[in-house]
PDB file of C-alpha atoms and ligand atoms in Angstrom:
ATOM      1  CA  MET A 550       8.276  12.414 -19.591  1.00 75.00           C
ATOM      2  CA  ASN A 551      11.737  11.836 -18.174  1.00 85.00           C
ATOM      3  CA  ILE A 552      11.329   8.663 -16.119  1.00 94.00           C
ATOM      4  CA  GLU A 553      14.823   9.009 -14.645  1.00 96.00           C
ATOM      5  CA  ILE A 554      13.759  12.037 -12.607  1.00 97.00           C
ATOM      6  CA  PHE A 555      10.981   9.962 -11.015  1.00 98.00           C
ATOM      7  CA  GLU A 556      13.365   7.080 -10.349  1.00 98.00           C
ATOM      8  CA  LYS A 557      15.833   9.428  -8.725  1.00 98.00           C
ATOM      9  CA  ALA A 558      13.045  10.968  -6.617  1.00 98.00           C
ATOM     10  CA  PHE A 559      12.003   7.455  -5.565  1.00 98.00           C
ATOM     11  CA  GLU A 560      15.578   6.738  -4.447  1.00 98.00           C
ATOM     12  CA  LYS A 561      15.654   9.983  -2.440  1.00 98.00           C
ATOM     13  CA  GLY A 562      12.498   8.830  -0.661  1.00 98.00           C
ATOM     14  CA  LYS A 563      13.879   5.346  -0.056  1.00 98.00           C
ATOM     15  CA  GLU A 564      16.956   6.763   1.692  1.00 98.00           C
ATOM     16  CA  ALA A 565      14.752   8.389   4.351  1.00 98.00           C
ATOM     17  CA  ILE A 566      12.791   5.231   5.248  1.00 98.00           C
ATOM     18  CA  PRO A 567      15.143   3.942   8.012  1.00 98.00           C
ATOM     19  CA  LEU A 568      14.693   7.224   9.906  1.00 97.00           C
ATOM     20  CA  GLY A 569      10.959   6.649  10.410  1.00 98.00           C
ATOM     21  CA  ASN A 570       8.644   4.063  11.903  1.00 97.00           C
ATOM     22  CA  VAL A 571       5.276   2.505  11.061  1.00 97.00           C
ATOM     23  CA  ALA A 572       2.306   3.650  13.158  1.00 97.00           C
ATOM     24  CA  THR A 573       1.524   1.284  16.014  1.00 95.00           C
ATOM     25  CA  TYR A 574      -1.123   3.198  17.985  1.00 94.00           C
ATOM     26  CA  ILE A 575      -3.579   1.398  15.693  1.00 96.00           C
ATOM     27  CA  PRO A 576      -2.079  -2.078  16.229  1.00 97.00           C
ATOM     28  CA  GLU A 577      -3.159  -3.438  12.832  1.00 97.00           C
ATOM     29  CA  LEU A 578      -1.152  -0.698  11.064  1.00 97.00           C
ATOM     30  CA  GLY A 579       1.973  -1.975  12.819  1.00 97.00           C
ATOM     31  CA  LYS A 580       1.907  -5.004  10.503  1.00 97.00           C
ATOM     32  CA  ALA A 581       2.815  -2.888   7.444  1.00 97.00           C
ATOM     33  CA  GLY A 582       6.191  -3.498   5.805  1.00 96.00           C
ATOM     34  CA  LYS A 583       8.306  -0.549   6.895  1.00 97.00           C
ATOM     35  CA  ASN A 584      10.464  -0.616   3.746  1.00 98.00           C
ATOM     36  CA  SER A 585       7.566  -0.530   1.280  1.00 98.00           C
ATOM     37  CA  LEU A 586       7.511   2.421  -1.079  1.00 98.00           C
ATOM     38  CA  GLY A 587       5.331   3.100  -4.085  1.00 98.00           C
ATOM     39  CA  LEU A 588       5.184   6.150  -6.358  1.00 98.00           C
ATOM     40  CA  SER A 589       2.374   6.564  -8.851  1.00 98.00           C
ATOM     41  CA  ILE A 590       2.101   9.465 -11.291  1.00 98.00           C
ATOM     42  CA  TYR A 591      -0.809  10.296 -13.554  1.00 98.00           C
ATOM     43  CA  THR A 592      -0.423  13.233 -15.934  1.00 96.00           C
ATOM     44  CA  ASP A 593      -2.895  15.395 -17.848  1.00 94.00           C
ATOM     45  CA  ASP A 594      -1.855  13.800 -21.143  1.00 93.00           C
ATOM     46  CA  GLY A 595      -2.879  10.369 -19.812  1.00 93.00           C
ATOM     47  CA  GLN A 596       0.594   9.014 -19.049  1.00 96.00           C
ATOM     48  CA  ARG A 597       1.228   6.889 -16.006  1.00 97.00           C
ATOM     49  CA  ILE A 598       4.435   6.096 -14.169  1.00 98.00           C
ATOM     50  CA  ASN A 599       4.352   3.430 -11.459  1.00 98.00           C
ATOM     51  CA  ILE A 600       7.487   2.680  -9.434  1.00 98.00           C
ATOM     52  CA  GLY A 601       7.651   0.219  -6.528  1.00 98.00           C
ATOM     53  CA  ASP A 602       4.647  -0.833  -4.425  1.00 98.00           C
ATOM     54  CA  THR A 603       1.924   1.010  -6.303  1.00 98.00           C
ATOM     55  CA  GLN A 604      -0.644  -1.801  -6.201  1.00 97.00           C
ATOM     56  CA  THR A 605      -0.382  -2.608  -2.470  1.00 97.00           C
ATOM     57  CA  ARG A 606      -3.671  -1.946  -0.646  1.00 98.00           C
ATOM     58  CA  PHE A 607      -3.461   0.139   2.527  1.00 98.00           C
ATOM     59  CA  THR A 608      -5.943   2.200   4.494  1.00 98.00           C
ATOM     60  CA  MET A 609      -6.548   5.825   3.552  1.00 98.00           C
ATOM     61  CA  GLN A 610      -6.631   7.049   7.128  1.00 98.00           C
ATOM     62  CA  SER A 611      -6.535  10.835   7.126  1.00 97.00           C
ATOM     63  CA  ILE A 612      -6.611  11.110   3.349  1.00 98.00           C
ATOM     64  CA  SER A 613     -10.294  10.211   3.765  1.00 98.00           C
ATOM     65  CA  LYS A 614     -10.687  13.635   5.410  1.00 98.00           C
ATOM     66  CA  ILE A 615     -10.515  15.282   1.996  1.00 98.00           C
ATOM     67  CA  VAL A 616     -13.087  12.832   0.591  1.00 98.00           C
ATOM     68  CA  SER A 617     -15.462  13.609   3.449  1.00 98.00           C
ATOM     69  CA  LEU A 618     -14.820  17.340   3.188  1.00 98.00           C
ATOM     70  CA  ALA A 619     -15.595  17.266  -0.547  1.00 98.00           C
ATOM     71  CA  ALA A 620     -18.769  15.240   0.066  1.00 98.00           C
ATOM     72  CA  ALA A 621     -19.892  17.578   2.855  1.00 98.00           C
ATOM     73  CA  LEU A 622     -19.293  20.659   0.703  1.00 98.00           C
ATOM     74  CA  GLU A 623     -21.341  19.046  -2.076  1.00 98.00           C
ATOM     75  CA  VAL A 624     -24.298  17.953   0.070  1.00 98.00           C
ATOM     76  CA  CYS A 625     -24.321  20.487   2.935  1.00 97.00           C
ATOM     77  CA  GLY A 626     -22.877  23.570   1.222  1.00 97.00           C
ATOM     78  CA  PHE A 627     -19.965  25.899   2.041  1.00 97.00           C
ATOM     79  CA  ASP A 628     -21.672  27.968   4.751  1.00 97.00           C
ATOM     80  CA  ASN A 629     -23.021  25.021   6.717  1.00 96.00           C
ATOM     81  CA  VAL A 630     -19.626  23.297   6.737  1.00 97.00           C
ATOM     82  CA  PHE A 631     -17.519  26.328   7.640  1.00 97.00           C
ATOM     83  CA  GLU A 632     -19.954  27.488  10.290  1.00 95.00           C
ATOM     84  CA  LYS A 633     -18.975  24.364  12.243  1.00 94.00           C
ATOM     85  CA  VAL A 634     -15.304  24.011  11.351  1.00 95.00           C
ATOM     86  CA  GLY A 635     -12.653  26.644  10.597  1.00 93.00           C
ATOM     87  CA  MET A 636     -10.095  26.892   7.795  1.00 92.00           C
ATOM     88  CA  GLU A 637      -6.958  27.849   9.710  1.00 86.00           C
ATOM     89  CA  PRO A 638      -3.844  25.699  10.216  1.00 86.00           C
ATOM     90  CA  SER A 639      -3.678  24.596  13.840  1.00 77.00           C
ATOM     91  CA  GLY A 640       0.020  24.159  14.636  1.00 69.00           C
ATOM     92  CA  GLU A 641      -1.101  21.327  16.923  1.00 72.00           C
ATOM     93  CA  ALA A 642      -0.804  17.568  16.531  1.00 72.00           C
ATOM     94  CA  PHE A 643      -3.556  15.920  14.458  1.00 73.00           C
ATOM     95  CA  ASN A 644      -5.227  14.381  17.507  1.00 76.00           C
ATOM     96  CA  SER A 645      -4.871  17.326  19.869  1.00 75.00           C
ATOM     97  CA  LEU A 646      -7.836  18.635  21.815  1.00 74.00           C
ATOM     98  CA  VAL A 647      -6.034  21.269  23.881  1.00 75.00           C
ATOM     99  CA  GLU A 648      -6.755  24.325  21.727  1.00 75.00           C
ATOM    100  CA  LEU A 649     -10.300  23.181  21.086  1.00 76.00           C
ATOM    101  CA  ASP A 650     -10.937  22.769  24.792  1.00 70.00           C
ATOM    102  CA  LEU A 651      -9.310  25.962  26.013  1.00 70.00           C
ATOM    103  CA  ASN A 652      -9.484  28.552  23.295  1.00 71.00           C
ATOM    104  CA  SER A 653     -11.998  27.764  20.616  1.00 73.00           C
ATOM    105  CA  ASN A 654     -15.576  26.866  19.909  1.00 79.00           C
ATOM    106  CA  ARG A 655     -14.780  25.402  16.526  1.00 88.00           C
ATOM    107  CA  PRO A 656     -12.131  22.931  15.329  1.00 91.00           C
ATOM    108  CA  PHE A 657      -9.379  24.818  13.505  1.00 90.00           C
ATOM    109  CA  ASN A 658      -9.786  22.962  10.217  1.00 93.00           C
ATOM    110  CA  PRO A 659     -11.303  19.805   8.664  1.00 95.00           C
ATOM    111  CA  MET A 660      -7.901  18.043   8.400  1.00 94.00           C
ATOM    112  CA  ILE A 661      -7.331  17.523  12.126  1.00 92.00           C
ATOM    113  CA  ASN A 662      -9.339  14.848  13.907  1.00 94.00           C
ATOM    114  CA  SER A 663     -11.694  17.262  15.683  1.00 94.00           C
ATOM    115  CA  GLY A 664     -12.565  18.879  12.343  1.00 95.00           C
ATOM    116  CA  ALA A 665     -13.025  15.568  10.552  1.00 97.00           C
ATOM    117  CA  LEU A 666     -15.279  14.248  13.317  1.00 97.00           C
ATOM    118  CA  THR A 667     -17.367  17.398  12.928  1.00 97.00           C
ATOM    119  CA  VAL A 668     -17.584  16.862   9.166  1.00 98.00           C
ATOM    120  CA  ALA A 669     -18.648  13.241   9.784  1.00 98.00           C
ATOM    121  CA  SER A 670     -21.482  14.453  12.030  1.00 97.00           C
ATOM    122  CA  LEU A 671     -22.636  16.847   9.300  1.00 97.00           C
ATOM    123  CA  LEU A 672     -22.668  14.000   6.789  1.00 97.00           C
ATOM    124  CA  LEU A 673     -24.575  11.543   9.005  1.00 97.00           C
ATOM    125  CA  PRO A 674     -28.119  12.608   8.096  1.00 96.00           C
ATOM    126  CA  LYS A 675     -27.211  13.002   4.398  1.00 97.00           C
ATOM    127  CA  MET A 676     -24.945  10.121   3.394  1.00 98.00           C
ATOM    128  CA  SER A 677     -24.384   6.600   4.708  1.00 98.00           C
ATOM    129  CA  PHE A 678     -20.969   4.991   4.914  1.00 98.00           C
ATOM    130  CA  LEU A 679     -21.890   2.936   1.818  1.00 98.00           C
ATOM    131  CA  ASP A 680     -22.722   6.141  -0.098  1.00 98.00           C
ATOM    132  CA  LEU A 681     -19.393   7.639   0.959  1.00 98.00           C
ATOM    133  CA  ALA A 682     -17.468   4.491   0.005  1.00 98.00           C
ATOM    134  CA  ASP A 683     -19.115   4.673  -3.451  1.00 98.00           C
ATOM    135  CA  TYR A 684     -18.181   8.345  -3.713  1.00 98.00           C
ATOM    136  CA  THR A 685     -14.576   7.427  -2.811  1.00 98.00           C
ATOM    137  CA  ARG A 686     -14.524   4.769  -5.578  1.00 98.00           C
ATOM    138  CA  LEU A 687     -15.894   7.335  -8.034  1.00 98.00           C
ATOM    139  CA  ILE A 688     -13.369  10.088  -7.364  1.00 98.00           C
ATOM    140  CA  CYS A 689     -10.419   7.669  -7.033  1.00 98.00           C
ATOM    141  CA  LEU A 690     -11.441   5.999 -10.337  1.00 98.00           C
ATOM    142  CA  ASP A 691     -11.046   2.702  -8.480  1.00 98.00           C
ATOM    143  CA  GLU A 692     -13.885   0.189  -8.255  1.00 98.00           C
ATOM    144  CA  GLU A 693     -11.744  -2.123  -6.108  1.00 98.00           C
ATOM    145  CA  ILE A 694     -11.682   0.053  -3.013  1.00 98.00           C
ATOM    146  CA  THR A 695     -12.868  -2.082  -0.103  1.00 97.00           C
ATOM    147  CA  PHE A 696     -13.465  -1.663   3.599  1.00 98.00           C
ATOM    148  CA  ASN A 697     -10.659  -3.017   5.795  1.00 98.00           C
ATOM    149  CA  GLU A 698     -12.574  -4.433   8.730  1.00 98.00           C
ATOM    150  CA  ALA A 699      -9.462  -5.572  10.604  1.00 98.00           C
ATOM    151  CA  VAL A 700      -8.031  -2.027  10.645  1.00 98.00           C
ATOM    152  CA  TYR A 701     -11.435  -0.580  11.572  1.00 98.00           C
ATOM    153  CA  LYS A 702     -11.832  -2.958  14.525  1.00 98.00           C
ATOM    154  CA  SER A 703      -8.254  -2.382  15.590  1.00 98.00           C
ATOM    155  CA  GLU A 704      -8.786   1.382  15.646  1.00 98.00           C
ATOM    156  CA  MET A 705     -12.185   1.141  17.371  1.00 98.00           C
ATOM    157  CA  ALA A 706     -10.558  -0.929  20.121  1.00 98.00           C
ATOM    158  CA  ASN A 707      -8.040   1.893  20.655  1.00 96.00           C
ATOM    159  CA  VAL A 708     -10.135   4.950  19.985  1.00 97.00           C
ATOM    160  CA  SER A 709     -10.281   6.629  23.404  1.00 96.00           C
ATOM    161  CA  ARG A 710      -8.601   9.803  22.275  1.00 94.00           C
ATOM    162  CA  ASN A 711     -10.858  10.367  19.269  1.00 96.00           C
ATOM    163  CA  ARG A 712     -13.858   9.446  21.437  1.00 97.00           C
ATOM    164  CA  ALA A 713     -12.774  12.104  23.950  1.00 95.00           C
ATOM    165  CA  ILE A 714     -12.539  14.643  21.114  1.00 94.00           C
ATOM    166  CA  ALA A 715     -16.006  13.655  19.861  1.00 96.00           C
ATOM    167  CA  TYR A 716     -17.579  14.103  23.305  1.00 95.00           C
ATOM    168  CA  LEU A 717     -15.774  17.422  23.781  1.00 93.00           C
ATOM    169  CA  LEU A 718     -17.292  18.514  20.462  1.00 94.00           C
ATOM    170  CA  GLU A 719     -20.724  17.445  21.704  1.00 94.00           C
ATOM    171  CA  SER A 720     -20.256  19.357  24.965  1.00 91.00           C
ATOM    172  CA  LYS A 721     -19.591  22.484  22.919  1.00 91.00           C
ATOM    173  CA  GLY A 722     -22.662  21.919  20.754  1.00 92.00           C
ATOM    174  CA  ILE A 723     -20.539  21.400  17.627  1.00 93.00           C
ATOM    175  CA  ILE A 724     -21.558  17.774  17.094  1.00 94.00           C
ATOM    176  CA  GLU A 725     -25.320  17.518  17.199  1.00 84.00           C
ATOM    177  CA  ASN A 726     -26.020  14.346  15.239  1.00 75.00           C
ATOM    178  CA  GLY A 727     -24.887  11.322  17.257  1.00 93.00           C
ATOM    179  CA  VAL A 728     -21.443  11.238  18.804  1.00 97.00           C
ATOM    180  CA  GLU A 729     -20.801   7.499  18.569  1.00 98.00           C
ATOM    181  CA  GLU A 730     -22.191   7.370  15.021  1.00 98.00           C
ATOM    182  CA  SER A 731     -19.915  10.232  13.950  1.00 98.00           C
ATOM    183  CA  LEU A 732     -16.918   8.473  15.509  1.00 98.00           C
ATOM    184  CA  SER A 733     -17.807   5.243  13.751  1.00 98.00           C
ATOM    185  CA  LEU A 734     -18.386   6.924  10.365  1.00 98.00           C
ATOM    186  CA  TYR A 735     -15.069   8.798  10.607  1.00 98.00           C
ATOM    187  CA  THR A 736     -13.184   5.623  11.558  1.00 98.00           C
ATOM    188  CA  LYS A 737     -14.832   3.610   8.775  1.00 98.00           C
ATOM    189  CA  MET A 738     -13.782   6.222   6.215  1.00 98.00           C
ATOM    190  CA  CYS A 739     -10.201   5.978   7.543  1.00 98.00           C
ATOM    191  CA  SER A 740     -10.373   2.214   6.941  1.00 98.00           C
ATOM    192  CA  LEU A 741     -10.981   2.269   3.183  1.00 98.00           C
ATOM    193  CA  ASN A 742      -8.291   0.362   1.278  1.00 98.00           C
ATOM    194  CA  VAL A 743      -6.641   2.260  -1.562  1.00 98.00           C
ATOM    195  CA  THR A 744      -3.414   1.995  -3.578  1.00 98.00           C
ATOM    196  CA  ALA A 745      -0.832   4.632  -4.531  1.00 98.00           C
ATOM    197  CA  GLU A 746      -2.392   4.476  -7.989  1.00 98.00           C
ATOM    198  CA  SER A 747      -5.905   5.245  -6.704  1.00 98.00           C
ATOM    199  CA  LEU A 748      -4.454   8.266  -4.896  1.00 98.00           C
ATOM    200  CA  ALA A 749      -2.750   9.466  -8.087  1.00 98.00           C
ATOM    201  CA  ASN A 750      -6.131   9.160  -9.829  1.00 98.00           C
ATOM    202  CA  PHE A 751      -7.872  11.202  -7.157  1.00 98.00           C
ATOM    203  CA  GLY A 752      -5.040  13.755  -7.400  1.00 98.00           C
ATOM    204  CA  MET A 753      -5.586  14.038 -11.137  1.00 98.00           C
ATOM    205  CA  VAL A 754      -9.340  14.537 -10.682  1.00 98.00           C
ATOM    206  CA  LEU A 755      -8.593  17.386  -8.246  1.00 98.00           C
ATOM    207  CA  ALA A 756      -5.957  18.807 -10.626  1.00 98.00           C
ATOM    208  CA  LEU A 757      -8.594  18.898 -13.382  1.00 98.00           C
ATOM    209  CA  GLU A 758     -11.092  20.789 -11.213  1.00 98.00           C
ATOM    210  CA  GLY A 759     -13.152  17.709 -10.495  1.00 98.00           C
ATOM    211  CA  LYS A 760     -13.210  16.158 -13.981  1.00 98.00           C
ATOM    212  CA  ASN A 761     -12.698  12.499 -14.835  1.00 97.00           C
ATOM    213  CA  PRO A 762      -9.428  12.626 -16.841  1.00 96.00           C
ATOM    214  CA  VAL A 763     -10.659   9.983 -19.298  1.00 95.00           C
ATOM    215  CA  SER A 764     -14.326  10.758 -19.908  1.00 96.00           C
ATOM    216  CA  GLY A 765     -14.299  14.452 -18.998  1.00 96.00           C
ATOM    217  CA  GLU A 766     -17.325  13.849 -16.763  1.00 97.00           C
ATOM    218  CA  GLN A 767     -17.594  16.348 -13.905  1.00 98.00           C
ATOM    219  CA  LEU A 768     -17.275  14.219 -10.737  1.00 98.00           C
ATOM    220  CA  MET A 769     -16.957  17.094  -8.296  1.00 98.00           C
ATOM    221  CA  ASN A 770     -17.993  20.729  -8.352  1.00 98.00           C
ATOM    222  CA  PRO A 771     -14.931  22.791  -9.471  1.00 98.00           C
ATOM    223  CA  LYS A 772     -15.374  25.140  -6.518  1.00 98.00           C
ATOM    224  CA  VAL A 773     -15.300  22.158  -4.139  1.00 98.00           C
ATOM    225  CA  ALA A 774     -12.084  20.906  -5.765  1.00 98.00           C
ATOM    226  CA  GLN A 775     -10.564  24.381  -5.341  1.00 98.00           C
ATOM    227  CA  ILE A 776     -11.438  24.522  -1.627  1.00 98.00           C
ATOM    228  CA  VAL A 777     -10.104  21.004  -1.018  1.00 98.00           C
ATOM    229  CA  LYS A 778      -6.777  21.821  -2.713  1.00 98.00           C
ATOM    230  CA  THR A 779      -6.407  25.042  -0.727  1.00 97.00           C
ATOM    231  CA  ILE A 780      -7.041  23.270   2.583  1.00 96.00           C
ATOM    232  CA  MET A 781      -4.552  20.563   1.547  1.00 97.00           C
ATOM    233  CA  LEU A 782      -1.891  23.226   0.972  1.00 96.00           C
ATOM    234  CA  THR A 783      -2.435  24.983   4.288  1.00 94.00           C
ATOM    235  CA  CYS A 784      -3.386  22.083   6.571  1.00 93.00           C
ATOM    236  CA  GLY A 785      -2.706  18.777   4.742  1.00 93.00           C
ATOM    237  CA  MET A 786       0.498  17.860   6.569  1.00 91.00           C
ATOM    238  CA  TYR A 787      -0.727  18.682  10.092  1.00 83.00           C
ATOM    239  CA  ASP A 788       1.733  20.775  12.080  1.00 84.00           C
ATOM    240  CA  GLY A 789       4.304  20.154   9.344  1.00 88.00           C
ATOM    241  CA  SER A 790       2.193  21.981   6.723  1.00 90.00           C
ATOM    242  CA  GLY A 791       4.112  25.274   6.743  1.00 92.00           C
ATOM    243  CA  GLU A 792       7.554  23.807   6.199  1.00 92.00           C
ATOM    244  CA  PHE A 793       6.189  21.388   3.606  1.00 94.00           C
ATOM    245  CA  ALA A 794       4.575  24.273   1.693  1.00 95.00           C
ATOM    246  CA  VAL A 795       7.861  26.217   1.672  1.00 96.00           C
ATOM    247  CA  ARG A 796      10.066  23.299   0.669  1.00 96.00           C
ATOM    248  CA  VAL A 797       7.735  21.380  -1.670  1.00 97.00           C
ATOM    249  CA  GLY A 798       4.896  23.735  -2.544  1.00 97.00           C
ATOM    250  CA  ILE A 799       2.532  21.022  -3.808  1.00 98.00           C
ATOM    251  CA  PRO A 800      -0.851  20.618  -2.054  1.00 98.00           C
ATOM    252  CA  THR A 801      -0.616  17.242  -0.304  1.00 97.00           C
ATOM    253  CA  LYS A 802      -2.611  15.215   2.207  1.00 97.00           C
ATOM    254  CA  SER A 803      -1.084  12.500   4.359  1.00 96.00           C
ATOM    255  CA  GLY A 804      -2.495   9.544   6.273  1.00 97.00           C
ATOM    256  CA  VAL A 805      -0.915   7.414   9.020  1.00 96.00           C
ATOM    257  CA  GLY A 806      -1.422   4.326   6.850  1.00 98.00           C
ATOM    258  CA  GLY A 807       1.524   5.729   4.842  1.00 98.00           C
ATOM    259  CA  GLY A 808      -0.396   7.347   1.995  1.00 98.00           C
ATOM    260  CA  LEU A 809       0.266  10.730   0.433  1.00 98.00           C
ATOM    261  CA  LEU A 810      -1.894  12.347  -2.190  1.00 98.00           C
ATOM    262  CA  SER A 811      -0.458  15.350  -4.057  1.00 98.00           C
ATOM    263  CA  VAL A 812      -1.963  17.625  -6.661  1.00 98.00           C
ATOM    264  CA  VAL A 813       0.047  19.547  -9.224  1.00 98.00           C
ATOM    265  CA  ASP A 814      -2.698  21.805 -10.444  1.00 97.00           C
ATOM    266  CA  LYS A 815      -3.838  21.223 -14.045  1.00 97.00           C
ATOM    267  CA  LYS A 816      -0.893  18.850 -14.603  1.00 97.00           C
ATOM    268  CA  MET A 817      -0.467  15.824 -12.392  1.00 98.00           C
ATOM    269  CA  GLY A 818      -1.807  13.585  -9.657  1.00 98.00           C
ATOM    270  CA  ILE A 819       0.780  11.913  -7.417  1.00 98.00           C
ATOM    271  CA  GLY A 820       0.086   8.992  -5.075  1.00 98.00           C
ATOM    272  CA  ILE A 821       2.680   7.643  -2.645  1.00 98.00           C
ATOM    273  CA  TYR A 822       2.635   4.672  -0.306  1.00 98.00           C
ATOM    274  CA  GLY A 823       5.315   4.533   2.368  1.00 98.00           C
ATOM    275  CA  PRO A 824       4.247   3.412   5.851  1.00 98.00           C
ATOM    276  CA  SER A 825       7.453   4.523   7.574  1.00 98.00           C
ATOM    277  CA  LEU A 826       6.334   7.797   9.185  1.00 97.00           C
ATOM    278  CA  ASP A 827       8.093  10.856  10.617  1.00 94.00           C
ATOM    279  CA  GLU A 828       7.346  12.138  14.131  1.00 91.00           C
ATOM    280  CA  LYS A 829       4.377  14.173  12.892  1.00 88.00           C
ATOM    281  CA  GLY A 830       2.685  11.130  11.354  1.00 90.00           C
ATOM    282  CA  ASN A 831       3.561  11.877   7.704  1.00 92.00           C
ATOM    283  CA  CYS A 832       5.179   9.365   5.301  1.00 96.00           C
ATOM    284  CA  ILE A 833       8.884  10.040   5.863  1.00 97.00           C
ATOM    285  CA  ALA A 834       9.898   9.253   2.286  1.00 98.00           C
ATOM    286  CA  GLY A 835       7.395  11.781   0.975  1.00 96.00           C
ATOM    287  CA  ARG A 836       9.158  15.022   1.691  1.00 95.00           C
ATOM    288  CA  PRO A 837      12.568  14.304   0.118  1.00 97.00           C
ATOM    289  CA  LEU A 838      10.856  12.550  -2.784  1.00 98.00           C
ATOM    290  CA  LEU A 839       8.428  15.363  -3.509  1.00 98.00           C
ATOM    291  CA  GLU A 840      10.965  18.098  -2.774  1.00 98.00           C
ATOM    292  CA  TYR A 841      13.253  16.609  -5.412  1.00 98.00           C
ATOM    293  CA  LEU A 842      10.421  16.321  -7.947  1.00 98.00           C
ATOM    294  CA  SER A 843       9.242  19.838  -7.192  1.00 98.00           C
ATOM    295  CA  LYS A 844      12.722  21.273  -7.825  1.00 97.00           C
ATOM    296  CA  GLU A 845      13.587  19.185 -10.878  1.00 97.00           C
ATOM    297  CA  LEU A 846      10.251  19.664 -12.622  1.00 97.00           C
ATOM    298  CA  ASN A 847       9.520  23.138 -11.316  1.00 97.00           C
ATOM    299  CA  LEU A 848       6.266  22.069  -9.661  1.00 97.00           C
ATOM    300  CA  HIS A 849       6.201  24.500  -6.721  1.00 97.00           C
ATOM    301  CA  ILE A 850       2.887  26.284  -6.706  1.00 95.00           C
ATOM    302  CA  LEU A 851       4.615  29.718  -6.558  1.00 94.00           C
TER     303      LEU A 851
HETATM  304  N1  LIG B 992      -7.617   7.115  11.916  1.00 71.73           N
HETATM  305  C1  LIG B 992      -6.482   7.917  12.312  1.00 71.73           C
HETATM  306  C2  LIG B 992      -6.755   8.638  13.607  1.00 71.73           C
HETATM  307  O1  LIG B 992      -7.804   9.177  13.774  1.00 71.73           O
HETATM  308  C3  LIG B 992      -6.128   8.860  11.210  1.00 71.73           C
HETATM  309  C4  LIG B 992      -4.943   9.738  11.539  1.00 71.73           C
HETATM  310  C5  LIG B 992      -4.077  10.068  10.366  1.00 71.73           C
HETATM  311  O2  LIG B 992      -4.083   9.448   9.334  1.00 71.73           O
HETATM  312  O3  LIG B 992      -3.305  11.022  10.507  1.00 71.73           O
HETATM  313  O4  LIG B 992      -5.955   8.685  14.484  1.00 71.73           O
END
């Protein structure tokens, strides 16, 4: 593998960092080092490339939405999940409740907060937070994933908007199993500490249709992995998903902690950590970095 292409991509990402800002609406996230950047690659032939801050722990935030979606598809089944939450891109901000309130009786998709809160409510009777944290460790091939209590408490002290969404969902009969518990489970999942390398691992598992790249063990149903990757492509970058799909064409999920998880199907898992975010809440280094890689290595899905 030509390491220079990855180094060049890293530099392209680095150049964009000053144009963004770290998230501060969860005060604890505001402590992140704005200039941090890590790029971790894991390929199907077992090679790894780690450049920059690939071992720094940071919270998954919205990347946990794909973990919870996968778990819900496994334990509740396709029909039960998609009866409650749609699979269409929303074109709205990740924490919007306008469309849900005015025009819909279902969240648009499981990647926006209303959809993820709905998924959390579906999981409540089936899996505890500890079960879900174990599942996260399993599919990220990372035993060291821990719960970041400081970030959790910081978000719970500033959670009015997500609480409003959760109660709106209850008023529409979409959340049936405990509003506060769903909110707490969702926020706990957002507060799991990963690294860019754990995200690359998870990306590789998804790329291999749910298989552990080392042992070959099936960690996730292949159909579940296929659904997760499709939703990542269409909805993974919030209201920036369309442009990202055109320019980069690699299914990717972002989180406001600065993480990005990308899947090059059958070939590669990519994990990025860069807490400087663009105005839509996506790691600002991610797009130029991944766009460069996509072009140089011909990774666009189409
Ligand atoms: N915990 C965050 C929230 O609900 C996650 C958002 C994100 O990563 O985009 O606001």
